[in-house]
mmCIF file of C-alpha atoms in Angstrom:
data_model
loop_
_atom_site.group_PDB
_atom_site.id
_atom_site.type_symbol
_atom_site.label_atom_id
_atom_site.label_comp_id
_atom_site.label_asym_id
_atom_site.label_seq_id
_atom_site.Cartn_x
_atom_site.Cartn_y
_atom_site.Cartn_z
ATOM 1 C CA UNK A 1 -6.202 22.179 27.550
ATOM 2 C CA UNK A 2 -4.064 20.451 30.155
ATOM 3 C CA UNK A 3 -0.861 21.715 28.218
ATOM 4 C CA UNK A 4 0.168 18.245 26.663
ATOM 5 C CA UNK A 5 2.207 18.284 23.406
ATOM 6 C CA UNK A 6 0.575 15.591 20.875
ATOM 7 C CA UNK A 7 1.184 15.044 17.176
ATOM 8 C CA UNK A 8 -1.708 15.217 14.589
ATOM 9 C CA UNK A 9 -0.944 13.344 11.328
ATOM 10 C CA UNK A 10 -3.470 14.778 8.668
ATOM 11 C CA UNK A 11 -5.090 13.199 5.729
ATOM 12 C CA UNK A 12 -4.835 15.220 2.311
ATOM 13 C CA UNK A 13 -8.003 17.216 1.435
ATOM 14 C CA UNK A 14 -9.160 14.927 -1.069
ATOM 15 C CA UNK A 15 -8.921 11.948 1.149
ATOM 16 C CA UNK A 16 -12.282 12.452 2.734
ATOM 17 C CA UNK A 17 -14.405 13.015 -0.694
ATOM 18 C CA UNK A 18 -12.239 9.695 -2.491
ATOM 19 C CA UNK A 19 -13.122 7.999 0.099
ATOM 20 C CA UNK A 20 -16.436 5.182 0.155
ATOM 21 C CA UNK A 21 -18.185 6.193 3.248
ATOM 22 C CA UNK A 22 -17.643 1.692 3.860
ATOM 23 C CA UNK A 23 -14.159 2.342 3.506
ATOM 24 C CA UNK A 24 -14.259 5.159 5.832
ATOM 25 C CA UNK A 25 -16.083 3.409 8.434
ATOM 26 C CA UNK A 26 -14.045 0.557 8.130
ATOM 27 C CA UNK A 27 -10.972 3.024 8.726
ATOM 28 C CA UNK A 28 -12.732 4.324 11.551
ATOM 29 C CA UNK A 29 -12.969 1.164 13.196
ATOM 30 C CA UNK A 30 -9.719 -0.140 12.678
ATOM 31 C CA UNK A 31 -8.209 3.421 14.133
ATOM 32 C CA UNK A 32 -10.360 2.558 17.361
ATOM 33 C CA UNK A 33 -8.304 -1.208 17.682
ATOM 34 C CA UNK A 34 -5.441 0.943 17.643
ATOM 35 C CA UNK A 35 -6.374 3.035 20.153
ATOM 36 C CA UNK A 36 -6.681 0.144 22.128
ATOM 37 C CA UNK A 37 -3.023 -1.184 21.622
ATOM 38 C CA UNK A 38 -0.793 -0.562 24.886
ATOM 39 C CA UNK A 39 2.395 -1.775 24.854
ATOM 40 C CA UNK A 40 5.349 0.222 25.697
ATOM 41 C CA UNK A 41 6.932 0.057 22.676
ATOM 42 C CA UNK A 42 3.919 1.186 20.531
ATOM 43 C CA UNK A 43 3.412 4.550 19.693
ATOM 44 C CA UNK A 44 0.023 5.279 21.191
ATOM 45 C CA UNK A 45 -2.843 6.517 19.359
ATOM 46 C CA UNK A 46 -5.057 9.329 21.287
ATOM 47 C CA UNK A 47 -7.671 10.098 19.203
ATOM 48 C CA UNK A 48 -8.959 10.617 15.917
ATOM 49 C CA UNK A 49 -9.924 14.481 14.729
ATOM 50 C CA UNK A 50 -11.867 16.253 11.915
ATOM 51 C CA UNK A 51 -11.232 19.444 11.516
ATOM 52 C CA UNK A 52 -12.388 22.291 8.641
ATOM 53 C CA UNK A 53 -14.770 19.935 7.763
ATOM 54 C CA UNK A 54 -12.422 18.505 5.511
ATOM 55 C CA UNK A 55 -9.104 17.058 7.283
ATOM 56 C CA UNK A 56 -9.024 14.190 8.993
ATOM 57 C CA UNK A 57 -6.491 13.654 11.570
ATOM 58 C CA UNK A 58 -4.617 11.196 13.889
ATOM 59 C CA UNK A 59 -3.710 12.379 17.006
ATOM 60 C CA UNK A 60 -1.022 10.858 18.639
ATOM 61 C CA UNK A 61 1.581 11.256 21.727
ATOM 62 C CA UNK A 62 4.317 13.175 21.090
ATOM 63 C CA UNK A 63 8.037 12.077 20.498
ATOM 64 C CA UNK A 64 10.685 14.494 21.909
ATOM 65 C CA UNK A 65 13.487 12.562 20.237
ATOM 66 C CA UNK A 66 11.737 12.102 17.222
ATOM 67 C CA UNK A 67 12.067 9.187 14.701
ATOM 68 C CA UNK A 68 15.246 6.772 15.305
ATOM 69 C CA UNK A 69 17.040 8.261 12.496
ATOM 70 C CA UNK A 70 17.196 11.820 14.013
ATOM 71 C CA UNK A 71 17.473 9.745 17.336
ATOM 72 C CA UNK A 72 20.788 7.955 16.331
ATOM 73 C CA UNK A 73 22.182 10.728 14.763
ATOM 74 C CA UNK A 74 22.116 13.001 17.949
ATOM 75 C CA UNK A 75 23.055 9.760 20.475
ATOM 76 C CA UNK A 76 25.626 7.861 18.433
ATOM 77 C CA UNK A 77 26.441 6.031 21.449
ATOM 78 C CA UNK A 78 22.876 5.072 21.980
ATOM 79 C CA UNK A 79 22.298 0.777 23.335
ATOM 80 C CA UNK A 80 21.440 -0.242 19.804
ATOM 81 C CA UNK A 81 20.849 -3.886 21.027
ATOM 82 C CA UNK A 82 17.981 -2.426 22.997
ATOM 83 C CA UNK A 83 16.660 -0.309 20.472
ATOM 84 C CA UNK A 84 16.334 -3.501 18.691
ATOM 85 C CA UNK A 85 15.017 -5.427 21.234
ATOM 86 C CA UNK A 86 12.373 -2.137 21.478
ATOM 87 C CA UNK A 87 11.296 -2.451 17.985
ATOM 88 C CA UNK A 88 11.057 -6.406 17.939
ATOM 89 C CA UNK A 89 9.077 -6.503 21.458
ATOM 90 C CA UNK A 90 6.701 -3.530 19.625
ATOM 91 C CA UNK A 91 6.218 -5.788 16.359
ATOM 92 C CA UNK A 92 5.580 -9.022 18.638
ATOM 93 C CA UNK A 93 3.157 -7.514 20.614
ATOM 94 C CA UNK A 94 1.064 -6.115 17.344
ATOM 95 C CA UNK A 95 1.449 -9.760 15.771
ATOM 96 C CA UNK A 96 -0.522 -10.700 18.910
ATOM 97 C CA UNK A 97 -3.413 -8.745 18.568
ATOM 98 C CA UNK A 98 -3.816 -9.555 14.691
ATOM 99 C CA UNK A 99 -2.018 -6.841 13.519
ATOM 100 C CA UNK A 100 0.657 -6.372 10.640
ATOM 101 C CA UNK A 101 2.825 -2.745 10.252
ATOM 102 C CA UNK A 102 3.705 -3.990 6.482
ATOM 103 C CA UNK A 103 6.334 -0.903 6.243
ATOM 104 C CA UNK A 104 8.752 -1.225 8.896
ATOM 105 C CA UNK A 105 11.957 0.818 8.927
ATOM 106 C CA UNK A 106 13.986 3.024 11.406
ATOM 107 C CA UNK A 107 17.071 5.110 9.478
ATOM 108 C CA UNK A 108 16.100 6.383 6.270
ATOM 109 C CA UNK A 109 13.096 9.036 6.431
ATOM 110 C CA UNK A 110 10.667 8.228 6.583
ATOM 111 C CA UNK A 111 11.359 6.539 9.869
ATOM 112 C CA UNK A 112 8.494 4.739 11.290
ATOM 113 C CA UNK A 113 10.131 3.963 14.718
ATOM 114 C CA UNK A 114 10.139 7.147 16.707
ATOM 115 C CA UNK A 115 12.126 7.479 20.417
ATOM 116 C CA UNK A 116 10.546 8.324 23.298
ATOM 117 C CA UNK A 117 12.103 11.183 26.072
ATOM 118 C CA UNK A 118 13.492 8.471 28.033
ATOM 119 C CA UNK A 119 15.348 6.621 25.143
ATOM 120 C CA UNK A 120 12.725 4.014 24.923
ATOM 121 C CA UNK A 121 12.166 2.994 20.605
ATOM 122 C CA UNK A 122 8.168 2.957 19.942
ATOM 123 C CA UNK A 123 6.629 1.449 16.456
ATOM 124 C CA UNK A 124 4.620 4.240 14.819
ATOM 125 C CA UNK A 125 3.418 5.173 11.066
ATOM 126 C CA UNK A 126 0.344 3.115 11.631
ATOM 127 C CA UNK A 127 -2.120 4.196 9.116
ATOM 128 C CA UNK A 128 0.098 1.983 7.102
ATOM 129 C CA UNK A 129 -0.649 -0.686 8.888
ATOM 130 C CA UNK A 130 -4.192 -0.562 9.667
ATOM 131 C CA UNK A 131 -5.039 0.696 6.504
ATOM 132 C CA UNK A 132 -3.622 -1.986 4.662
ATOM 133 C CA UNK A 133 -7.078 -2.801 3.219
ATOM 134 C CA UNK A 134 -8.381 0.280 2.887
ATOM 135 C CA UNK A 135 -6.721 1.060 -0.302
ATOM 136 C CA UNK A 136 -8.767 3.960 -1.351
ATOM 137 C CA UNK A 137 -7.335 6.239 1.708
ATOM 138 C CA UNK A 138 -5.216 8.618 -0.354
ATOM 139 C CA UNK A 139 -2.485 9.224 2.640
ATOM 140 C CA UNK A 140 0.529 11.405 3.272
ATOM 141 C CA UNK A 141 3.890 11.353 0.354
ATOM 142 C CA UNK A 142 5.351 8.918 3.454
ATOM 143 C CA UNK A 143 2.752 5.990 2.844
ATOM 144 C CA UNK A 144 0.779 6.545 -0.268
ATOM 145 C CA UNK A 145 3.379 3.804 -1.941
ATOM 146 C CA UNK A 146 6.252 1.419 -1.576
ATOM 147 C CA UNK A 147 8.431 3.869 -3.004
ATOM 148 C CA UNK A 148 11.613 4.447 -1.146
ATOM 149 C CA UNK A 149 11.230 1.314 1.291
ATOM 150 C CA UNK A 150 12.218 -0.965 -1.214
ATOM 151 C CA UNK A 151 15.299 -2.046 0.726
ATOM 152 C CA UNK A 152 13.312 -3.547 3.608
ATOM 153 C CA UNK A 153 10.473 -5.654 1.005
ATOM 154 C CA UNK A 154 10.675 -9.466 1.444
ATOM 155 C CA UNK A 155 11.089 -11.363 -1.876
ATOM 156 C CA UNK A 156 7.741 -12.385 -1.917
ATOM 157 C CA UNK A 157 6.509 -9.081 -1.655
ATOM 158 C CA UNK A 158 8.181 -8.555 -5.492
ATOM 159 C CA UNK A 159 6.341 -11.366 -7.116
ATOM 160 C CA UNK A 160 2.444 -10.359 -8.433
ATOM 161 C CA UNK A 161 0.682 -7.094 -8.168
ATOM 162 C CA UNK A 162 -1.127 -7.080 -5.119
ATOM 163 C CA UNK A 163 1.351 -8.836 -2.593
ATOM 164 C CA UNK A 164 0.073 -9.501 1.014
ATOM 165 C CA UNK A 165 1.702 -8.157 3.888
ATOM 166 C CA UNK A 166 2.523 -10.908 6.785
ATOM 167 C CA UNK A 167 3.674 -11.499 9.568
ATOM 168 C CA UNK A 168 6.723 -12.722 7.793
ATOM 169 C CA UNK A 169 7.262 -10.183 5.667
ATOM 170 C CA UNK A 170 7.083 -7.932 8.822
ATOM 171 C CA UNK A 171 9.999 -10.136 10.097
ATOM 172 C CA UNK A 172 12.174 -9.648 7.144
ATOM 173 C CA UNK A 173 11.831 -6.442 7.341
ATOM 174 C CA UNK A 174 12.924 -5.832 11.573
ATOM 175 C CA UNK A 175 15.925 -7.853 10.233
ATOM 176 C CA UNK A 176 16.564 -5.217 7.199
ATOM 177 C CA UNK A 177 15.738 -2.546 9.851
ATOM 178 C CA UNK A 178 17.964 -4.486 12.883
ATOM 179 C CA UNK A 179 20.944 -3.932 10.364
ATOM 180 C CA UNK A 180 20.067 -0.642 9.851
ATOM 181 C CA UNK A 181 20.191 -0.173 13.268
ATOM 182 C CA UNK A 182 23.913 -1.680 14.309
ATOM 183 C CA UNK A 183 25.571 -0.434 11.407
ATOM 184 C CA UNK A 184 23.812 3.055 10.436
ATOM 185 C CA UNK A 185 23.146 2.233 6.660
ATOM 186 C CA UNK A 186 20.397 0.958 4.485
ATOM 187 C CA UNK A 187 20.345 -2.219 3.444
ATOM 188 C CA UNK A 188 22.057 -2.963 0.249
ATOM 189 C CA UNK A 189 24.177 0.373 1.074
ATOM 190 C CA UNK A 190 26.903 -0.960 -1.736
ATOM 191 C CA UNK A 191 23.491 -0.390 -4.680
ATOM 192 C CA UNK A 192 22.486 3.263 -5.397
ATOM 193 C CA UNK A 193 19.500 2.082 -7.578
ATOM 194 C CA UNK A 194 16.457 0.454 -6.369
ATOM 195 C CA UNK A 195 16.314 -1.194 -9.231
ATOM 196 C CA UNK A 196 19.463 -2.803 -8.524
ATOM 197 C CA UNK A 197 18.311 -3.772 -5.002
ATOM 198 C CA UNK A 198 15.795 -5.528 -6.392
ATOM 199 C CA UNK A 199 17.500 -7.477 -9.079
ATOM 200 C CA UNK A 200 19.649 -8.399 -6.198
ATOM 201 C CA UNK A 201 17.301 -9.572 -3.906
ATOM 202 C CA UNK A 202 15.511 -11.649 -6.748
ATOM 203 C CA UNK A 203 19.110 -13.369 -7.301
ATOM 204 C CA UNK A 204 18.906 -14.089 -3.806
ATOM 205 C CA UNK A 205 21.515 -12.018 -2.730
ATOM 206 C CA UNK A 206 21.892 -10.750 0.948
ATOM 207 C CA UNK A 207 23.814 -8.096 2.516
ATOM 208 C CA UNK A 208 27.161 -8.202 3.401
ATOM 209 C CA UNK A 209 28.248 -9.109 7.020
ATOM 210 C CA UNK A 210 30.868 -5.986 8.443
ATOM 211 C CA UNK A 211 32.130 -7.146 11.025
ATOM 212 C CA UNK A 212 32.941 -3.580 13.013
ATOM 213 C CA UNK A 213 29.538 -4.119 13.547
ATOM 214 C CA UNK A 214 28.984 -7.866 13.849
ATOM 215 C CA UNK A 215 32.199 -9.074 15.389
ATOM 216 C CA UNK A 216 33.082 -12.370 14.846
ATOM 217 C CA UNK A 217 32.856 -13.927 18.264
ATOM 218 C CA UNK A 218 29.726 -15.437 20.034
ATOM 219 C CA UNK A 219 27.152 -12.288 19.948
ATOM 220 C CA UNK A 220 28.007 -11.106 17.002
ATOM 221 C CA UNK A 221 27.661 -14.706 15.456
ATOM 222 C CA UNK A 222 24.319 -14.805 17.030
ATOM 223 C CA UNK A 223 23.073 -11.672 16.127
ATOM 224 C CA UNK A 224 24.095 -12.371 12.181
ATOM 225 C CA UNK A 225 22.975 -15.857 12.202
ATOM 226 C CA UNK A 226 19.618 -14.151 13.567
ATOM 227 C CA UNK A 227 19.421 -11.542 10.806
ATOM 228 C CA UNK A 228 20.063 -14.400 8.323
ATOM 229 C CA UNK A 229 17.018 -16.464 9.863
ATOM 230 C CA UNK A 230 15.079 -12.758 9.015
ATOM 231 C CA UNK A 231 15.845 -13.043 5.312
ATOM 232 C CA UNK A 232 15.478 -16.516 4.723
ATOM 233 C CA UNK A 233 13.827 -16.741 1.483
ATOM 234 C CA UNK A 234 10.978 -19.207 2.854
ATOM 235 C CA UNK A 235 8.858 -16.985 4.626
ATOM 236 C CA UNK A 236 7.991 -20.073 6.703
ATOM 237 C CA UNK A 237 11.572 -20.335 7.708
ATOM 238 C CA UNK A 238 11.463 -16.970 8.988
ATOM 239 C CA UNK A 239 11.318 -16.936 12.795
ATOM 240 C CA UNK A 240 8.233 -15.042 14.892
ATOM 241 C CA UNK A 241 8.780 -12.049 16.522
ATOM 242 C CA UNK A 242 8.496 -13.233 19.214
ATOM 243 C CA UNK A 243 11.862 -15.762 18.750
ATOM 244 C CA UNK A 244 13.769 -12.371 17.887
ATOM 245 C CA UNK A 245 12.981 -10.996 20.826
ATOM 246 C CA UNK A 246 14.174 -14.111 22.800
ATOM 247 C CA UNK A 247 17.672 -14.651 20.415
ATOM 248 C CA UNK A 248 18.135 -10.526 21.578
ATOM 249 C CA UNK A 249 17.740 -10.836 24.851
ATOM 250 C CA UNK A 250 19.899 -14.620 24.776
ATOM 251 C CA UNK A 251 23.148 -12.686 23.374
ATOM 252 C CA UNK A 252 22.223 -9.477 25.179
ATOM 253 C CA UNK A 253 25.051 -10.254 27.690
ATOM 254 C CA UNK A 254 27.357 -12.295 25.278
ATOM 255 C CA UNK A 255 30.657 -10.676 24.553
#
């Protein structure tokens, strides 16, 4: 009642009664960690509502400029190093506290980085995250499957039936979703088809360097060489988040 604009992210109907009331609880407790997270480059968590007696939703901070897509779109001009840096400083601090996002992206909708009033990129679309073991949560079209976030899925993540999400995999993705950033297009923009992505990606192909966007002088070496360290198809050759951050804010004043 104090006049604050928040976001509530609802659960489909059916989510409650498919639900195991372990599951739920489980759910319930992992929302609560969340709640907990503060970090200025997290979207932050308020509360958890049920309402109807039958929808169950997360109630979150509001985002006046939306997701980064939207964001970008409006502010072409935008400091897309430091949006970056945002989204790498928002994934190292939730690989701190034990947590994976497992669906990171920022261009394509759905977006799961939003941007704050002041310009300030903030990690959100966490039920995918904490919810990565509750698989009987039947969620919203944007998280119910990998559909449509193929482009950002480390290698690994195409072999078996069950992948794990990691730390790793998280880092291959802020690399996918770093180029998305600089350059305004999906990964593997040249492929229509996922299914071409993917037989690329198997063949160990990576995407092309453009060099409007990564120059070829000392940042822009450092910044590709980075994104290259991102995709390495070793997950254990992968830097942390952490290291991003610190290779960002290294060429941050590199011409």
């Amino acid at each position: 009642n104090n006049g604050t604009k928040v976001a509530i992210k609802a659960w489909r109907t059916d989510a409650l009664e498919q639900c195991r009331y372990k599951t739920l609880k489980r759910a319930a407790r992992e929302l609560y960690y969340w709640s907990k997270m503060n970090h200025k480059n997290i979207h932050q968590l308020t509360g958890v509502i049920i309402f109807r007696d039958e929808y169950l939703g997360m109630v979150s901070e509001w985002m006046e400029n939306g997701d980064l897509h939207k964001y970008l779109r409006y502010h072409p001009n935008a400091d897309r190093h430091q949006l970056c840096l945002d989204a790498a400083s928002g994934l190292e601090y939730m690989h701190s506290r034990n947590t994976v996002h497992g669906d990171l992206k920022a261009v394509v909708t759905p977006a799961n980085i939003l941007v704050s009033a002041d310009g300030i990129a903030r990690i959100s679309d966490f039920d995918f995250s904490i919810m990565s073991e509750a698989g009987d949560l039947v969620f919203s079209a944007s998280s119910n499957t990998r559909s449509g976030s193929i482009r950002w899925v480390a290698p690994e993540m195409l072999d078996g039936e069950a992948p794990k999400r990691t730390t790793e995999s998280d880092v291959y993705a802020l690399g996918m979703t770093m180029l998305e950033v600089f350059t305004g297009r999906v990964p593997y923009s040249d492929r229509r088809m996922d299914t071409a992505v993917i037989l690329a990606v198997m063949q160990g192909a990576l995407p092309t360097r453009q060099f409007q966007h990564f120059k070829d002088d000392e940042r822009g070496n450092l910044l590709w060489s980075l994104l290259l360290d991102c995709w390495s198809r070793d997950p254990g050759e992968r830097p942390s988040a952490g290291m991003v951050v610190e290779v960002l804010e290294s060429c941050a004043g590199k011409t």
